[in-house]
DNA sequence: CGCTTGCTTGGAGTGCGCTCGAAGGTCATA
DNA sequence: TATGACCTTCGAGCGCACTCCAAGCAAGCG
């Protein structure tokens, strides 16, 4: 019940394409250390993400310990992808806020993602240029360097 | 005399492929503000690069002001390319040291560049994955978002 | 001459994204 | 029931890459 319909209802956390859920085990309540193992983030970072508003409200056990859902994991995977595009954490927090505000923010969210998409493309082109420069230099070392 | 022969002699700053020199004007002694205009770096950053050993020795005017050469500009362009691959400044300082040590470090320099090259390639692949994720999400907003 | 502009230095400050520590509560196992 | 692993909060600290500041020197100009 947390996949396609909920996504279509626009009230969930991720609001993206329905991601395949099957996780390490078949559950839907993970401790912080399980999430650490799954995402590669540290427990400190996970708590910090929550403090700064980058996570939706994470459920708690009756004693106050965090219990992450599969949806939380999906969100973390997405956030991690955004992070390595170089997107500032503040922008991701903004996106998270939009998601919390519901489907009235669809347009703004799409614009944010499209602008991110443009950034990523530009970044790829930059990196390709750099690759060309590196290849030139490496080529130099392969000839001048070896036949010296 | 600072182009091809010097490069082939392996004692210059860049030791890469001979870059075309023609610069904003036809000179070879630029003030820091000219270099700012050309590279987009700030004067603060240029001085800081020098302090940490990322620049070869920059020449001075008779009154102690910096005078950058075309070779210095080439180096800065290269450094800027390396920077946006995400290479740490400390690693670039290491490379600069190798260049200063002369042609006996060709092998190590080549290895460093090849390892950087691998990093850049991996980075490009990551970004392409992220692009795919973004496209999926944007696609969702384009359909669910508009036909809501 | 005084003023402005541009440069010099060393050291201190900033913003980001974590990262760690202290002090204490909870849980599973023997 | 006791031990040890794991969890909680809040606040402070860290590493990186700049970024800025204060104090002062030099050159050009009306």
mmCIF file of C-alpha atoms (C1' of nucleotides) in Angstrom:
data_model
loop_
_atom_site.group_PDB
_atom_site.id
_atom_site.type_symbol
_atom_site.label_atom_id
_atom_site.label_comp_id
_atom_site.label_asym_id
_atom_site.label_seq_id
_atom_site.Cartn_x
_atom_site.Cartn_y
_atom_site.Cartn_z
ATOM 1 C CA UNK A 1 0.000 0.000 0.000
ATOM 2 C CA UNK A 2 2.935 2.288 0.059
ATOM 3 C CA UNK A 3 3.867 1.947 -3.554
ATOM 4 C CA UNK A 4 1.970 3.062 -6.628
ATOM 5 C CA UNK A 5 -1.295 4.254 -5.150
ATOM 6 C CA UNK A 6 0.333 6.223 -2.378
ATOM 7 C CA UNK A 7 2.704 7.793 -4.877
ATOM 8 C CA UNK A 8 -0.184 8.676 -7.147
ATOM 9 C CA UNK A 9 -1.914 10.204 -4.120
ATOM 10 C CA UNK A 10 1.087 12.523 -3.896
ATOM 11 C CA UNK A 11 1.226 12.441 -0.104
ATOM 12 C CA UNK A 12 4.255 10.273 0.265
ATOM 13 C CA UNK A 13 7.839 11.128 0.796
ATOM 14 C CA UNK A 14 9.458 10.424 -2.460
ATOM 15 C CA UNK A 15 6.824 11.214 -5.057
ATOM 16 C CA UNK A 16 8.967 9.732 -7.756
ATOM 17 C CA UNK A 17 8.674 6.607 -9.828
ATOM 18 C CA UNK A 18 7.609 3.578 -7.775
ATOM 19 C CA UNK A 19 10.910 2.039 -6.609
ATOM 20 C CA UNK A 20 11.152 -1.720 -6.098
ATOM 21 C CA UNK A 21 10.945 -2.335 -2.404
ATOM 22 C CA UNK A 22 12.392 -5.710 -1.482
ATOM 23 C CA UNK A 23 15.008 -4.843 1.120
ATOM 24 C CA UNK A 24 17.700 -6.756 3.033
ATOM 25 C CA UNK A 25 14.924 -8.526 4.919
ATOM 26 C CA UNK A 26 11.218 -8.435 4.208
ATOM 27 C CA UNK A 27 10.359 -5.879 6.866
ATOM 28 C CA UNK A 28 9.340 -2.274 7.080
ATOM 29 C CA UNK A 29 10.864 -1.169 10.381
ATOM 30 C CA UNK A 30 14.630 -0.800 10.438
ATOM 31 C CA UNK A 31 16.854 0.311 13.286
ATOM 32 C CA UNK A 32 19.378 3.027 12.628
ATOM 33 C CA UNK A 33 22.215 0.515 12.414
ATOM 34 C CA UNK A 34 20.363 -1.444 9.748
ATOM 35 C CA UNK A 35 19.965 1.752 7.775
ATOM 36 C CA UNK A 36 23.659 2.469 8.247
ATOM 37 C CA UNK A 37 24.455 -0.941 6.778
ATOM 38 C CA UNK A 38 22.102 -0.403 3.881
ATOM 39 C CA UNK A 39 22.916 3.188 2.915
ATOM 40 C CA UNK A 40 26.538 3.517 3.918
ATOM 41 C CA UNK A 41 25.737 6.725 5.773
ATOM 42 C CA UNK A 42 26.785 7.006 9.416
ATOM 43 C CA UNK A 43 24.274 7.053 12.270
ATOM 44 C CA UNK A 44 25.479 10.566 13.075
ATOM 45 C CA UNK A 45 24.716 11.689 9.552
ATOM 46 C CA UNK A 46 21.294 10.061 9.603
ATOM 47 C CA UNK A 47 20.381 11.881 12.830
ATOM 48 C CA UNK A 48 21.793 15.093 11.446
ATOM 49 C CA UNK A 49 19.732 14.765 8.256
ATOM 50 C CA UNK A 50 16.671 14.502 10.445
ATOM 51 C CA UNK A 51 17.614 17.518 12.560
ATOM 52 C CA UNK A 52 18.080 19.782 9.552
ATOM 53 C CA UNK A 53 14.772 18.734 8.011
ATOM 54 C CA UNK A 54 16.160 16.604 5.220
ATOM 55 C CA UNK A 55 14.220 13.554 6.418
ATOM 56 C CA UNK A 56 10.474 13.254 6.708
ATOM 57 C CA UNK A 57 9.317 12.481 10.222
ATOM 58 C CA UNK A 58 10.919 9.163 11.152
ATOM 59 C CA UNK A 59 8.795 6.836 13.248
ATOM 60 C CA UNK A 60 9.895 5.855 16.772
ATOM 61 C CA UNK A 61 9.623 2.673 18.805
ATOM 62 C CA UNK A 62 7.729 2.822 22.103
ATOM 63 C CA UNK A 63 11.032 3.673 23.785
ATOM 64 C CA UNK A 64 11.941 6.478 21.427
ATOM 65 C CA UNK A 65 14.317 4.676 19.078
ATOM 66 C CA UNK A 66 14.151 5.416 15.368
ATOM 67 C CA UNK A 67 12.365 2.930 13.141
ATOM 68 C CA UNK A 68 12.942 3.608 9.456
ATOM 69 C CA UNK A 69 10.488 2.400 6.819
ATOM 70 C CA UNK A 70 11.156 1.210 3.297
ATOM 71 C CA UNK A 71 9.954 4.585 2.125
ATOM 72 C CA UNK A 72 12.575 6.257 4.296
ATOM 73 C CA UNK A 73 15.195 4.054 2.674
ATOM 74 C CA UNK A 74 13.977 5.062 -0.791
ATOM 75 C CA UNK A 75 14.253 8.700 0.169
ATOM 76 C CA UNK A 76 17.767 8.202 1.519
ATOM 77 C CA UNK A 77 18.851 6.495 -1.672
ATOM 78 C CA UNK A 78 17.487 9.393 -3.689
ATOM 79 C CA UNK A 79 19.084 11.982 -1.423
ATOM 80 C CA UNK A 80 22.399 10.197 -1.732
ATOM 81 C CA UNK A 81 22.153 10.362 -5.509
ATOM 82 C CA UNK A 82 21.370 14.071 -5.349
ATOM 83 C CA UNK A 83 24.299 14.593 -2.993
ATOM 84 C CA UNK A 84 26.818 13.267 -5.427
ATOM 85 C CA UNK A 85 25.609 15.629 -8.105
ATOM 86 C CA UNK A 86 27.011 18.314 -5.815
ATOM 87 C CA UNK A 87 23.575 19.657 -4.933
ATOM 88 C CA UNK A 88 23.852 21.654 -1.690
ATOM 89 C CA UNK A 89 22.120 20.139 1.313
ATOM 90 C CA UNK A 90 20.089 23.331 1.684
ATOM 91 C CA UNK A 91 18.509 22.736 -1.738
ATOM 92 C CA UNK A 92 17.625 19.190 -0.833
ATOM 93 C CA UNK A 93 16.018 20.444 2.356
ATOM 94 C CA UNK A 94 13.993 22.813 0.202
ATOM 95 C CA UNK A 95 12.860 19.893 -1.956
ATOM 96 C CA UNK A 96 11.965 17.901 1.154
ATOM 97 C CA UNK A 97 9.844 20.832 2.345
ATOM 98 C CA UNK A 98 8.023 20.937 -0.976
ATOM 99 C CA UNK A 99 7.288 17.237 -0.697
ATOM 100 C CA UNK A 100 5.884 17.772 2.803
ATOM 101 C CA UNK A 101 3.631 20.516 1.501
ATOM 102 C CA UNK A 102 1.822 18.083 -0.771
ATOM 103 C CA UNK A 103 0.832 17.933 -4.391
ATOM 104 C CA UNK A 104 0.294 21.655 -4.818
ATOM 105 C CA UNK A 105 4.067 21.925 -5.136
ATOM 106 C CA UNK A 106 4.385 19.528 -8.083
ATOM 107 C CA UNK A 107 5.348 22.318 -10.467
ATOM 108 C CA UNK A 108 8.003 23.773 -8.252
ATOM 109 C CA UNK A 109 9.432 20.339 -7.559
ATOM 110 C CA UNK A 110 9.597 19.540 -11.254
ATOM 111 C CA UNK A 111 11.373 22.823 -11.950
ATOM 112 C CA UNK A 112 13.864 22.117 -9.187
ATOM 113 C CA UNK A 113 14.598 18.680 -10.588
ATOM 114 C CA UNK A 114 14.892 20.021 -14.126
ATOM 115 C CA UNK A 115 17.336 22.663 -13.018
ATOM 116 C CA UNK A 116 19.304 19.975 -11.210
ATOM 117 C CA UNK A 117 19.208 17.906 -14.364
ATOM 118 C CA UNK A 118 20.722 20.782 -16.332
ATOM 119 C CA UNK A 119 23.454 21.129 -13.714
ATOM 120 C CA UNK A 120 24.261 17.452 -13.924
ATOM 121 C CA UNK A 121 24.477 17.578 -17.713
ATOM 122 C CA UNK A 122 26.771 20.591 -17.562
ATOM 123 C CA UNK A 123 28.888 18.796 -14.996
ATOM 124 C CA UNK A 124 29.195 15.763 -17.271
ATOM 125 C CA UNK A 125 30.361 17.988 -20.132
ATOM 126 C CA UNK A 126 32.919 19.683 -17.896
ATOM 127 C CA UNK A 127 34.221 16.309 -16.813
ATOM 128 C CA UNK A 128 34.492 15.158 -20.404
ATOM 129 C CA UNK A 129 36.566 18.242 -21.226
ATOM 130 C CA UNK A 130 38.786 17.490 -18.271
ATOM 131 C CA UNK A 131 39.108 13.902 -19.423
ATOM 132 C CA UNK A 132 40.365 15.157 -22.782
ATOM 133 C CA UNK A 133 42.970 17.336 -21.065
ATOM 134 C CA UNK A 134 44.063 14.428 -18.896
ATOM 135 C CA UNK A 135 44.390 12.184 -21.928
ATOM 136 C CA UNK A 136 46.581 14.756 -23.654
ATOM 137 C CA UNK A 137 48.872 15.002 -20.653
ATOM 138 C CA UNK A 138 48.965 11.257 -20.141
ATOM 139 C CA UNK A 139 49.783 10.889 -23.813
ATOM 140 C CA UNK A 140 52.657 13.295 -23.327
ATOM 141 C CA UNK A 141 54.059 11.255 -20.467
ATOM 142 C CA UNK A 142 53.641 8.066 -22.475
ATOM 143 C CA UNK A 143 55.852 9.415 -25.314
ATOM 144 C CA UNK A 144 58.189 12.074 -23.917
ATOM 145 C CA UNK A 145 58.229 10.301 -20.590
ATOM 146 C CA UNK A 146 59.224 6.875 -21.888
ATOM 147 C CA UNK A 147 61.488 7.798 -24.780
ATOM 148 C CA UNK A 148 63.330 10.306 -22.681
ATOM 149 C CA UNK B 1 61.474 30.188 -25.723
ATOM 150 C CA UNK B 2 59.046 28.970 -23.187
ATOM 151 C CA UNK B 3 56.931 26.801 -25.416
ATOM 152 C CA UNK B 4 57.790 23.546 -27.091
ATOM 153 C CA UNK B 5 61.466 23.252 -26.360
ATOM 154 C CA UNK B 6 61.068 24.089 -22.724
ATOM 155 C CA UNK B 7 58.259 21.572 -22.425
ATOM 156 C CA UNK B 8 60.344 18.931 -24.127
ATOM 157 C CA UNK B 9 63.154 19.799 -21.735
ATOM 158 C CA UNK B 10 60.777 18.760 -18.962
ATOM 159 C CA UNK B 11 61.829 21.547 -16.610
ATOM 160 C CA UNK B 12 58.784 23.718 -17.020
ATOM 161 C CA UNK B 13 55.721 24.010 -14.911
ATOM 162 C CA UNK B 14 53.101 22.208 -16.857
ATOM 163 C CA UNK B 15 54.927 19.397 -18.592
ATOM 164 C CA UNK B 16 51.852 18.554 -20.553
ATOM 165 C CA UNK B 17 51.012 18.954 -24.209
ATOM 166 C CA UNK B 18 52.151 22.319 -25.566
ATOM 167 C CA UNK B 19 49.161 24.638 -25.035
ATOM 168 C CA UNK B 20 48.530 27.481 -27.457
ATOM 169 C CA UNK B 21 49.668 30.654 -25.835
ATOM 170 C CA UNK B 22 47.988 33.664 -27.351
ATOM 171 C CA UNK B 23 46.495 35.465 -24.366
ATOM 172 C CA UNK B 24 44.240 38.513 -23.816
ATOM 173 C CA UNK B 25 47.135 40.681 -24.925
ATOM 174 C CA UNK B 26 50.407 39.586 -26.464
ATOM 175 C CA UNK B 27 52.429 39.842 -23.285
ATOM 176 C CA UNK B 28 54.076 37.563 -20.805
ATOM 177 C CA UNK B 29 53.876 39.565 -17.591
ATOM 178 C CA UNK B 30 50.409 39.865 -16.076
ATOM 179 C CA UNK B 31 49.401 41.610 -12.856
ATOM 180 C CA UNK B 32 47.288 39.713 -10.383
ATOM 181 C CA UNK B 33 44.160 41.568 -11.471
ATOM 182 C CA UNK B 34 44.735 40.562 -15.090
ATOM 183 C CA UNK B 35 45.029 36.965 -13.982
ATOM 184 C CA UNK B 36 41.823 37.363 -11.982
ATOM 185 C CA UNK B 37 40.060 38.573 -15.122
ATOM 186 C CA UNK B 38 41.459 35.716 -17.170
ATOM 187 C CA UNK B 39 40.992 32.791 -14.785
ATOM 188 C CA UNK B 40 37.949 33.821 -12.781
ATOM 189 C CA UNK B 41 39.811 33.030 -9.573
ATOM 190 C CA UNK B 42 40.002 35.748 -6.911
ATOM 191 C CA UNK B 43 43.246 37.509 -6.025
ATOM 192 C CA UNK B 44 42.904 36.030 -2.550
ATOM 193 C CA UNK B 45 42.763 32.547 -3.998
ATOM 194 C CA UNK B 46 45.728 33.175 -6.286
ATOM 195 C CA UNK B 47 47.859 34.313 -3.355
ATOM 196 C CA UNK B 48 46.638 31.391 -1.284
ATOM 197 C CA UNK B 49 47.544 28.916 -4.054
ATOM 198 C CA UNK B 50 51.034 30.316 -3.964
ATOM 199 C CA UNK B 51 51.290 30.091 -0.179
ATOM 200 C CA UNK B 52 50.305 26.427 -0.085
ATOM 201 C CA UNK B 53 52.736 25.488 -2.835
ATOM 202 C CA UNK B 54 50.228 24.953 -5.601
ATOM 203 C CA UNK B 55 51.931 27.552 -7.812
ATOM 204 C CA UNK B 56 55.484 27.460 -9.071
ATOM 205 C CA UNK B 57 57.518 30.448 -7.990
ATOM 206 C CA UNK B 58 55.765 33.520 -9.372
ATOM 207 C CA UNK B 59 58.013 36.315 -10.559
ATOM 208 C CA UNK B 60 57.911 39.772 -8.902
ATOM 209 C CA UNK B 61 58.249 43.314 -10.202
ATOM 210 C CA UNK B 62 61.025 45.507 -8.790
ATOM 211 C CA UNK B 63 58.529 46.673 -6.171
ATOM 212 C CA UNK B 64 57.509 43.196 -5.106
ATOM 213 C CA UNK B 65 54.266 42.848 -7.043
ATOM 214 C CA UNK B 66 53.419 39.546 -8.679
ATOM 215 C CA UNK B 67 53.995 39.212 -12.408
ATOM 216 C CA UNK B 68 52.434 36.062 -13.868
ATOM 217 C CA UNK B 69 53.718 34.527 -17.094
ATOM 218 C CA UNK B 70 51.791 32.720 -19.809
ATOM 219 C CA UNK B 71 53.099 29.506 -18.366
ATOM 220 C CA UNK B 72 51.608 30.431 -15.016
ATOM 221 C CA UNK B 73 48.280 30.980 -16.761
ATOM 222 C CA UNK B 74 48.513 27.553 -18.416
ATOM 223 C CA UNK B 75 49.146 25.986 -15.064
ATOM 224 C CA UNK B 76 46.203 27.796 -13.502
ATOM 225 C CA UNK B 77 43.910 26.651 -16.289
ATOM 226 C CA UNK B 78 45.037 23.086 -15.740
ATOM 227 C CA UNK B 79 44.666 23.346 -11.981
ATOM 228 C CA UNK B 80 41.172 24.728 -12.413
ATOM 229 C CA UNK B 81 40.254 21.745 -14.572
ATOM 230 C CA UNK B 82 41.627 19.365 -11.969
ATOM 231 C CA UNK B 83 39.711 21.208 -9.245
ATOM 232 C CA UNK B 84 36.378 20.598 -10.848
ATOM 233 C CA UNK B 85 37.054 16.899 -11.027
ATOM 234 C CA UNK B 86 36.856 17.094 -7.235
ATOM 235 C CA UNK B 87 40.562 16.435 -6.799
ATOM 236 C CA UNK B 88 41.651 17.632 -3.354
ATOM 237 C CA UNK B 89 43.980 20.610 -3.297
ATOM 238 C CA UNK B 90 46.501 18.546 -1.338
ATOM 239 C CA UNK B 91 46.802 16.121 -4.274
ATOM 240 C CA UNK B 92 47.348 18.958 -6.697
ATOM 241 C CA UNK B 93 50.074 20.305 -4.431
ATOM 242 C CA UNK B 94 51.651 16.856 -4.575
ATOM 243 C CA UNK B 95 51.572 16.967 -8.372
ATOM 244 C CA UNK B 96 53.080 20.459 -8.339
ATOM 245 C CA UNK B 97 55.904 19.152 -6.165
ATOM 246 C CA UNK B 98 56.575 16.328 -8.606
ATOM 247 C CA UNK B 99 56.753 18.840 -11.448
ATOM 248 C CA UNK B 100 59.263 20.894 -9.472
ATOM 249 C CA UNK B 101 61.408 17.827 -8.936
ATOM 250 C CA UNK B 102 61.967 17.455 -12.647
ATOM 251 C CA UNK B 103 61.712 14.710 -15.190
ATOM 252 C CA UNK B 104 62.683 11.900 -12.842
ATOM 253 C CA UNK B 105 59.108 12.006 -11.587
ATOM 254 C CA UNK B 106 57.482 11.390 -14.987
ATOM 255 C CA UNK B 107 56.269 7.927 -14.002
ATOM 256 C CA UNK B 108 54.718 9.021 -10.755
ATOM 257 C CA UNK B 109 53.045 11.969 -12.453
ATOM 258 C CA UNK B 110 51.608 9.757 -15.139
ATOM 259 C CA UNK B 111 50.251 7.362 -12.533
ATOM 260 C CA UNK B 112 48.693 10.231 -10.631
ATOM 261 C CA UNK B 113 47.016 11.512 -13.774
ATOM 262 C CA UNK B 114 45.835 8.041 -14.741
ATOM 263 C CA UNK B 115 44.313 7.505 -11.348
ATOM 264 C CA UNK B 116 42.614 10.879 -11.657
ATOM 265 C CA UNK B 117 41.369 9.850 -15.058
ATOM 266 C CA UNK B 118 39.788 6.744 -13.583
ATOM 267 C CA UNK B 119 38.115 8.869 -10.903
ATOM 268 C CA UNK B 120 36.717 11.219 -13.522
ATOM 269 C CA UNK B 121 35.335 8.329 -15.551
ATOM 270 C CA UNK B 122 33.688 6.820 -12.481
ATOM 271 C CA UNK B 123 32.249 10.228 -11.638
ATOM 272 C CA UNK B 124 30.771 10.548 -15.117
ATOM 273 C CA UNK B 125 29.104 7.147 -14.753
ATOM 274 C CA UNK B 126 27.666 8.111 -11.371
ATOM 275 C CA UNK B 127 26.290 11.310 -12.839
ATOM 276 C CA UNK B 128 24.719 9.409 -15.711
ATOM 277 C CA UNK B 129 22.966 7.123 -13.215
ATOM 278 C CA UNK B 130 21.729 10.149 -11.351
ATOM 279 C CA UNK B 131 20.523 11.666 -14.599
ATOM 280 C CA UNK B 132 18.454 8.550 -15.219
ATOM 281 C CA UNK B 133 16.886 8.831 -11.768
ATOM 282 C CA UNK B 134 16.124 12.493 -12.321
ATOM 283 C CA UNK B 135 14.531 11.738 -15.674
ATOM 284 C CA UNK B 136 12.295 9.133 -14.064
ATOM 285 C CA UNK B 137 11.162 11.580 -11.395
ATOM 286 C CA UNK B 138 10.694 14.409 -13.874
ATOM 287 C CA UNK B 139 8.686 12.035 -16.039
ATOM 288 C CA UNK B 140 6.490 11.310 -13.055
ATOM 289 C CA UNK B 141 5.823 14.988 -12.474
ATOM 290 C CA UNK B 142 5.127 15.491 -16.158
ATOM 291 C CA UNK B 143 2.346 12.862 -16.167
ATOM 292 C CA UNK B 144 0.961 12.485 -12.630
ATOM 293 C CA UNK B 145 1.752 16.092 -11.955
ATOM 294 C CA UNK B 146 -0.114 17.530 -14.932
ATOM 295 C CA UNK B 147 -3.020 15.107 -15.169
ATOM 296 C CA UNK B 148 -3.653 15.284 -11.457
ATOM 297 C "C1'" DC C 1 51.150 67.488 -2.000
ATOM 298 C "C1'" DG C 2 47.269 64.801 -1.195
ATOM 299 C "C1'" DC C 3 44.219 61.424 -3.098
ATOM 300 C "C1'" DT C 4 42.962 57.204 -5.213
ATOM 301 C "C1'" DT C 5 43.902 52.761 -6.892
ATOM 302 C "C1'" DG C 6 46.158 48.642 -6.667
ATOM 303 C "C1'" DC C 7 49.186 45.863 -4.663
ATOM 304 C "C1'" DT C 8 51.815 43.505 -0.485
ATOM 305 C "C1'" DT C 9 51.921 40.464 3.946
ATOM 306 C "C1'" DG C 10 50.395 37.345 7.820
ATOM 307 C "C1'" DG C 11 46.867 35.826 10.263
ATOM 308 C "C1'" DA C 12 42.088 35.320 11.463
ATOM 309 C "C1'" DG C 13 37.354 34.170 10.010
ATOM 310 C "C1'" DT C 14 33.629 31.704 7.284
ATOM 311 C "C1'" DG C 15 30.457 28.195 5.430
ATOM 312 C "C1'" DC C 16 29.666 23.653 4.459
ATOM 313 C "C1'" DG C 17 28.949 18.965 5.591
ATOM 314 C "C1'" DC C 18 29.592 16.327 8.514
ATOM 315 C "C1'" DT C 19 31.807 14.088 12.963
ATOM 316 C "C1'" DC C 20 32.431 13.420 17.617
ATOM 317 C "C1'" DG C 21 31.679 13.426 22.673
ATOM 318 C "C1'" DA C 22 29.253 13.284 27.013
ATOM 319 C "C1'" DA C 23 25.762 11.599 29.706
ATOM 320 C "C1'" DG C 24 22.413 8.680 29.984
ATOM 321 C "C1'" DG C 25 18.386 5.241 28.640
ATOM 322 C "C1'" DT C 26 17.121 0.434 26.351
ATOM 323 C "C1'" DC C 27 17.574 -4.269 24.827
ATOM 324 C "C1'" DA C 28 19.161 -9.066 24.338
ATOM 325 C "C1'" DT C 29 21.517 -12.683 26.339
ATOM 326 C "C1'" DA C 30 23.700 -15.468 30.115
ATOM 327 C "C1'" DT D 1 19.986 -9.540 37.421
ATOM 328 C "C1'" DA D 2 23.992 -8.028 35.318
ATOM 329 C "C1'" DT D 3 26.726 -7.138 31.396
ATOM 330 C "C1'" DG D 4 27.628 -5.117 27.087
ATOM 331 C "C1'" DA D 5 26.011 -3.601 22.747
ATOM 332 C "C1'" DC D 6 23.139 -0.192 20.929
ATOM 333 C "C1'" DC D 7 20.334 3.674 21.144
ATOM 334 C "C1'" DT D 8 18.958 8.727 22.623
ATOM 335 C "C1'" DT D 9 19.825 14.119 22.756
ATOM 336 C "C1'" DC D 10 22.328 18.345 22.327
ATOM 337 C "C1'" DG D 11 26.125 20.882 21.539
ATOM 338 C "C1'" DA D 12 30.792 21.395 20.290
ATOM 339 C "C1'" DG D 13 34.569 20.424 17.034
ATOM 340 C "C1'" DC D 14 36.789 19.477 12.569
ATOM 341 C "C1'" DG D 15 38.733 19.634 7.751
ATOM 342 C "C1'" DC D 16 38.492 21.733 3.591
ATOM 343 C "C1'" DA D 17 38.789 25.503 0.481
ATOM 344 C "C1'" DC D 18 38.665 29.498 0.493
ATOM 345 C "C1'" DT D 19 37.658 34.558 2.081
ATOM 346 C "C1'" DC D 20 38.505 38.550 4.453
ATOM 347 C "C1'" DC D 21 40.949 41.989 7.226
ATOM 348 C "C1'" DA D 22 44.366 45.312 8.863
ATOM 349 C "C1'" DA D 23 48.294 47.792 8.103
ATOM 350 C "C1'" DG D 24 51.197 49.439 4.975
ATOM 351 C "C1'" DC D 25 53.833 50.465 0.448
ATOM 352 C "C1'" DA D 26 54.071 52.287 -4.568
ATOM 353 C "C1'" DA D 27 52.484 54.631 -8.667
ATOM 354 C "C1'" DG D 28 49.733 57.930 -11.263
ATOM 355 C "C1'" DC D 29 47.229 62.183 -11.375
ATOM 356 C "C1'" DG D 30 45.177 67.121 -10.626
#
